[in-house]
């Protein structure tokens, strides 16, 4: 049975299926609306640094074919094949998106979904509808992202600016609009399976194959030989495709002039669509500080497109754009890479001025509920999932949008328990629509995502967490210490908790000989058995002096349990 996700929910793909050859289907529709459904392959910085991994109607597969666009089939508006074990190391996230082609808003769409099918069986589905959106024209539906293992996240977050805003969010650049073209028709489905389809087997034709009715009639023009004749046996169904009982793909549409042949993304286009490079209209000025031999007939001109020498080679480095002509095919400030901001050379300083100097510190948007901006600052998006956040009082450093902060009391019994155990947390409740940034005393922050499991954390090391998590004070029995016991907080459920540490922590596996100072340990897996170990010995303590290590915690547990220790003692 398929697992149903809500916006903001995440899960390991290995918990959904053991397969790595997956079918991803998207169903989205609305009266009078046309959609473009794409997949962005992003790097570790969540930037589209390689435009070959922007999979859309005009680029249906990645170089190694780990991501393939299959078309409409099995009741899905668009579908993809994703082979996880073939995705290269530089691609760490796949973002599946839908954008409106033409007028309209996402609030006008009907019920839709994004689903994952493995081995012919649907294993995950995130349903959505227009009531979840307002004026957005582009939405991120779901993500495959690599965090130790591949995971799936239901996103459901959009942009009012449509495809342009979506591309800029991923570090891409958008070309100027081309002249209007005839209306786009759906790609014609031929009688043969597409070249990027999986190999044939010996059963029914695959869901993403062509219709069984044969090729569409040719237009009334001189016949052109087809690149390949239709084979008699149809290719077989693949294990990753959905069951064949679903709605068949739409009938072949009559051929029409391709409207999407013009490039949408401004990549390093050194040649125009016609072929050879276009020379500049007039000789360009030579680079700053360098003379050039004059061409015949000109008394004192300068050579066009003379290469600038490297910085420091007998001349000063000119400011960006000063006295320089952009190469043919480039616009002023255009970059040849999606990973670099527009107008800023990649791998170079961000330019002069205040904005250039602060470019490296800009906000990091990811479309996730929790985002770590840097090692000491974390951001939560309250608009994803609509679940409030509890945070330590005074930990908010910045917020955007309509956010309300209210006091979160523990009640009379909670205050009594907190005072008696030392695990009292002074909390505030954050609700509304917007983003809130948290930090405290420049400590290092570590978001920990719980998927129904539990973790023990000292209240002193908790900065913020989702309100949906269950938490309680847990007692650690022991003798030989004041009070006869130690206490900690146990968090359990589905959500995220932000843990703070002084310095970079270390995570160790639990073994029968694992001991930790109770003042330095930060967290441990809830399944671990914790025993207070006292080294108070009459013979040792009969002498003056003390080691300061009289009380430690011993951890025991099955393989997979862990402890987290910071280089600091509270």
JSON list of C-alpha atoms in Angstrom, two decimals, residues 256-366:
[
{"chain": "A", "resi": 256, "resn": "UNK", "atom": "CA", "xyz": [3.00, 21.03, -35.41]},
{"chain": "A", "resi": 257, "resn": "UNK", "atom": "CA", "xyz": [5.97, 23.36, -35.54]},
{"chain": "A", "resi": 258, "resn": "UNK", "atom": "CA", "xyz": [8.00, 22.87, -32.33]},
{"chain": "A", "resi": 259, "resn": "UNK", "atom": "CA", "xyz": [7.59, 25.95, -30.23]},
{"chain": "A", "resi": 260, "resn": "UNK", "atom": "CA", "xyz": [10.09, 24.92, -27.57]},
{"chain": "A", "resi": 261, "resn": "UNK", "atom": "CA", "xyz": [13.10, 24.71, -29.86]},
{"chain": "A", "resi": 262, "resn": "UNK", "atom": "CA", "xyz": [14.24, 28.16, -28.76]},
{"chain": "A", "resi": 263, "resn": "UNK", "atom": "CA", "xyz": [16.45, 27.88, -25.66]},
{"chain": "A", "resi": 264, "resn": "UNK", "atom": "CA", "xyz": [14.78, 28.94, -22.43]},
{"chain": "A", "resi": 265, "resn": "UNK", "atom": "CA", "xyz": [17.93, 29.16, -20.34]},
{"chain": "A", "resi": 266, "resn": "UNK", "atom": "CA", "xyz": [20.68, 31.61, -21.10]},
{"chain": "A", "resi": 267, "resn": "UNK", "atom": "CA", "xyz": [23.69, 29.30, -21.01]},
{"chain": "A", "resi": 268, "resn": "UNK", "atom": "CA", "xyz": [27.07, 30.12, -22.61]},
{"chain": "A", "resi": 269, "resn": "UNK", "atom": "CA", "xyz": [25.66, 30.51, -26.14]},
{"chain": "A", "resi": 270, "resn": "UNK", "atom": "CA", "xyz": [28.81, 31.24, -28.14]},
{"chain": "A", "resi": 271, "resn": "UNK", "atom": "CA", "xyz": [27.01, 30.56, -31.42]},
{"chain": "A", "resi": 272, "resn": "UNK", "atom": "CA", "xyz": [23.57, 31.75, -32.54]},
{"chain": "A", "resi": 273, "resn": "UNK", "atom": "CA", "xyz": [20.90, 29.26, -33.65]},
{"chain": "A", "resi": 274, "resn": "UNK", "atom": "CA", "xyz": [21.96, 29.77, -37.28]},
{"chain": "A", "resi": 275, "resn": "UNK", "atom": "CA", "xyz": [25.48, 28.39, -36.91]},
{"chain": "A", "resi": 276, "resn": "UNK", "atom": "CA", "xyz": [28.72, 30.35, -36.95]},
{"chain": "A", "resi": 277, "resn": "UNK", "atom": "CA", "xyz": [29.56, 33.07, -34.42]},
{"chain": "A", "resi": 278, "resn": "UNK", "atom": "CA", "xyz": [28.32, 36.59, -35.17]},
{"chain": "A", "resi": 279, "resn": "UNK", "atom": "CA", "xyz": [31.18, 39.09, -35.37]},
{"chain": "A", "resi": 280, "resn": "UNK", "atom": "CA", "xyz": [30.86, 42.34, -33.50]},
{"chain": "A", "resi": 281, "resn": "UNK", "atom": "CA", "xyz": [29.33, 45.21, -35.45]},
{"chain": "A", "resi": 282, "resn": "UNK", "atom": "CA", "xyz": [32.48, 47.27, -35.09]},
{"chain": "A", "resi": 283, "resn": "UNK", "atom": "CA", "xyz": [36.01, 46.70, -33.84]},
{"chain": "A", "resi": 284, "resn": "UNK", "atom": "CA", "xyz": [35.85, 46.37, -30.06]},
{"chain": "A", "resi": 285, "resn": "UNK", "atom": "CA", "xyz": [38.20, 48.43, -27.89]},
{"chain": "A", "resi": 286, "resn": "UNK", "atom": "CA", "xyz": [41.26, 46.63, -26.66]},
{"chain": "A", "resi": 287, "resn": "UNK", "atom": "CA", "xyz": [41.36, 45.53, -23.01]},
{"chain": "A", "resi": 288, "resn": "UNK", "atom": "CA", "xyz": [42.33, 48.04, -20.43]},
{"chain": "A", "resi": 289, "resn": "UNK", "atom": "CA", "xyz": [46.02, 48.95, -20.56]},
{"chain": "A", "resi": 290, "resn": "UNK", "atom": "CA", "xyz": [46.92, 47.01, -23.72]},
{"chain": "A", "resi": 291, "resn": "UNK", "atom": "CA", "xyz": [47.51, 48.35, -27.23]},
{"chain": "A", "resi": 292, "resn": "UNK", "atom": "CA", "xyz": [46.86, 46.42, -30.45]},
{"chain": "A", "resi": 293, "resn": "UNK", "atom": "CA", "xyz": [48.24, 46.63, -34.02]},
{"chain": "A", "resi": 294, "resn": "UNK", "atom": "CA", "xyz": [46.00, 48.78, -36.26]},
{"chain": "A", "resi": 295, "resn": "UNK", "atom": "CA", "xyz": [44.21, 47.12, -39.21]},
{"chain": "A", "resi": 296, "resn": "UNK", "atom": "CA", "xyz": [44.80, 48.49, -42.71]},
{"chain": "A", "resi": 297, "resn": "UNK", "atom": "CA", "xyz": [43.13, 51.77, -43.47]},
{"chain": "A", "resi": 298, "resn": "UNK", "atom": "CA", "xyz": [42.75, 52.99, -39.91]},
{"chain": "A", "resi": 299, "resn": "UNK", "atom": "CA", "xyz": [45.22, 55.43, -38.41]},
{"chain": "A", "resi": 300, "resn": "UNK", "atom": "CA", "xyz": [44.89, 54.55, -34.73]},
{"chain": "A", "resi": 301, "resn": "UNK", "atom": "CA", "xyz": [42.25, 51.81, -34.09]},
{"chain": "A", "resi": 302, "resn": "UNK", "atom": "CA", "xyz": [42.53, 49.00, -31.62]},
{"chain": "A", "resi": 303, "resn": "UNK", "atom": "CA", "xyz": [42.37, 45.27, -32.26]},
{"chain": "A", "resi": 304, "resn": "UNK", "atom": "CA", "xyz": [38.96, 43.60, -31.78]},
{"chain": "A", "resi": 305, "resn": "UNK", "atom": "CA", "xyz": [38.69, 40.93, -29.14]},
{"chain": "A", "resi": 306, "resn": "UNK", "atom": "CA", "xyz": [42.32, 41.04, -28.08]},
{"chain": "A", "resi": 307, "resn": "UNK", "atom": "CA", "xyz": [42.83, 38.59, -25.18]},
{"chain": "A", "resi": 308, "resn": "UNK", "atom": "CA", "xyz": [43.57, 40.20, -21.85]},
{"chain": "A", "resi": 309, "resn": "UNK", "atom": "CA", "xyz": [46.80, 39.04, -20.16]},
{"chain": "A", "resi": 310, "resn": "UNK", "atom": "CA", "xyz": [46.54, 37.35, -16.78]},
{"chain": "A", "resi": 311, "resn": "UNK", "atom": "CA", "xyz": [46.34, 39.59, -13.70]},
{"chain": "A", "resi": 312, "resn": "UNK", "atom": "CA", "xyz": [49.68, 40.85, -12.55]},
{"chain": "A", "resi": 313, "resn": "UNK", "atom": "CA", "xyz": [51.43, 40.27, -15.89]},
{"chain": "A", "resi": 314, "resn": "UNK", "atom": "CA", "xyz": [52.87, 43.71, -16.40]},
{"chain": "A", "resi": 315, "resn": "UNK", "atom": "CA", "xyz": [49.57, 45.56, -16.04]},
{"chain": "A", "resi": 316, "resn": "UNK", "atom": "CA", "xyz": [46.84, 46.18, -13.49]},
{"chain": "A", "resi": 317, "resn": "UNK", "atom": "CA", "xyz": [43.66, 44.11, -13.55]},
{"chain": "A", "resi": 318, "resn": "UNK", "atom": "CA", "xyz": [40.78, 46.30, -14.83]},
{"chain": "A", "resi": 319, "resn": "UNK", "atom": "CA", "xyz": [37.49, 46.44, -12.99]},
{"chain": "A", "resi": 320, "resn": "UNK", "atom": "CA", "xyz": [34.81, 44.09, -14.38]},
{"chain": "A", "resi": 321, "resn": "UNK", "atom": "CA", "xyz": [33.34, 45.43, -17.61]},
{"chain": "A", "resi": 322, "resn": "UNK", "atom": "CA", "xyz": [35.63, 48.51, -17.76]},
{"chain": "A", "resi": 323, "resn": "UNK", "atom": "CA", "xyz": [36.90, 49.03, -21.29]},
{"chain": "A", "resi": 324, "resn": "UNK", "atom": "CA", "xyz": [36.08, 45.44, -22.31]},
{"chain": "A", "resi": 325, "resn": "UNK", "atom": "CA", "xyz": [33.72, 44.10, -24.95]},
{"chain": "A", "resi": 326, "resn": "UNK", "atom": "CA", "xyz": [31.79, 40.89, -24.17]},
{"chain": "A", "resi": 327, "resn": "UNK", "atom": "CA", "xyz": [32.60, 37.97, -26.49]},
{"chain": "A", "resi": 328, "resn": "UNK", "atom": "CA", "xyz": [30.25, 37.24, -29.41]},
{"chain": "A", "resi": 329, "resn": "UNK", "atom": "CA", "xyz": [26.97, 35.62, -28.41]},
{"chain": "A", "resi": 330, "resn": "UNK", "atom": "CA", "xyz": [27.13, 36.90, -24.83]},
{"chain": "A", "resi": 331, "resn": "UNK", "atom": "CA", "xyz": [25.05, 39.58, -23.18]},
{"chain": "A", "resi": 332, "resn": "UNK", "atom": "CA", "xyz": [26.70, 42.06, -20.81]},
{"chain": "A", "resi": 333, "resn": "UNK", "atom": "CA", "xyz": [27.04, 40.42, -17.40]},
{"chain": "A", "resi": 334, "resn": "UNK", "atom": "CA", "xyz": [26.00, 37.00, -18.73]},
{"chain": "A", "resi": 335, "resn": "UNK", "atom": "CA", "xyz": [27.76, 33.97, -17.24]},
{"chain": "A", "resi": 336, "resn": "UNK", "atom": "CA", "xyz": [28.47, 30.58, -18.77]},
{"chain": "A", "resi": 337, "resn": "UNK", "atom": "CA", "xyz": [27.51, 28.68, -15.64]},
{"chain": "A", "resi": 338, "resn": "UNK", "atom": "CA", "xyz": [24.30, 28.23, -13.67]},
{"chain": "A", "resi": 339, "resn": "UNK", "atom": "CA", "xyz": [26.18, 28.13, -10.38]},
{"chain": "A", "resi": 340, "resn": "UNK", "atom": "CA", "xyz": [27.41, 31.73, -10.57]},
{"chain": "A", "resi": 341, "resn": "UNK", "atom": "CA", "xyz": [25.13, 34.71, -9.90]},
{"chain": "A", "resi": 342, "resn": "UNK", "atom": "CA", "xyz": [24.28, 36.85, -12.93]},
{"chain": "A", "resi": 343, "resn": "UNK", "atom": "CA", "xyz": [26.95, 39.42, -13.65]},
{"chain": "A", "resi": 344, "resn": "UNK", "atom": "CA", "xyz": [29.54, 37.79, -11.35]},
{"chain": "A", "resi": 345, "resn": "UNK", "atom": "CA", "xyz": [32.37, 35.66, -12.80]},
{"chain": "A", "resi": 346, "resn": "UNK", "atom": "CA", "xyz": [32.47, 32.22, -11.24]},
{"chain": "A", "resi": 347, "resn": "UNK", "atom": "CA", "xyz": [35.49, 31.50, -9.10]},
{"chain": "A", "resi": 348, "resn": "UNK", "atom": "CA", "xyz": [36.30, 35.22, -8.84]},
{"chain": "A", "resi": 349, "resn": "UNK", "atom": "CA", "xyz": [35.58, 37.81, -6.16]},
{"chain": "A", "resi": 350, "resn": "UNK", "atom": "CA", "xyz": [31.95, 38.86, -6.15]},
{"chain": "A", "resi": 351, "resn": "UNK", "atom": "CA", "xyz": [32.74, 42.35, -7.40]},
{"chain": "A", "resi": 352, "resn": "UNK", "atom": "CA", "xyz": [33.03, 45.77, -5.90]},
{"chain": "A", "resi": 353, "resn": "UNK", "atom": "CA", "xyz": [30.47, 47.48, -3.75]},
{"chain": "A", "resi": 354, "resn": "UNK", "atom": "CA", "xyz": [28.54, 46.51, -0.67]},
{"chain": "A", "resi": 355, "resn": "UNK", "atom": "CA", "xyz": [26.40, 43.87, -2.39]},
{"chain": "A", "resi": 356, "resn": "UNK", "atom": "CA", "xyz": [29.44, 42.22, -3.91]},
{"chain": "A", "resi": 357, "resn": "UNK", "atom": "CA", "xyz": [31.23, 42.05, -0.58]},
{"chain": "A", "resi": 358, "resn": "UNK", "atom": "CA", "xyz": [28.15, 40.52, 1.12]},
{"chain": "A", "resi": 359, "resn": "UNK", "atom": "CA", "xyz": [27.32, 38.07, -1.67]},
{"chain": "A", "resi": 360, "resn": "UNK", "atom": "CA", "xyz": [28.87, 35.11, 0.17]},
{"chain": "A", "resi": 361, "resn": "UNK", "atom": "CA", "xyz": [26.62, 35.71, 3.19]},
{"chain": "A", "resi": 362, "resn": "UNK", "atom": "CA", "xyz": [23.30, 35.83, 1.35]},
{"chain": "A", "resi": 363, "resn": "UNK", "atom": "CA", "xyz": [20.32, 33.75, 2.49]},
{"chain": "A", "resi": 364, "resn": "UNK", "atom": "CA", "xyz": [20.21, 30.11, 1.42]},
{"chain": "A", "resi": 365, "resn": "UNK", "atom": "CA", "xyz": [16.71, 29.18, 0.18]},
{"chain": "A", "resi": 366, "resn": "UNK", "atom": "CA", "xyz": [16.09, 25.44, -0.25]}
]
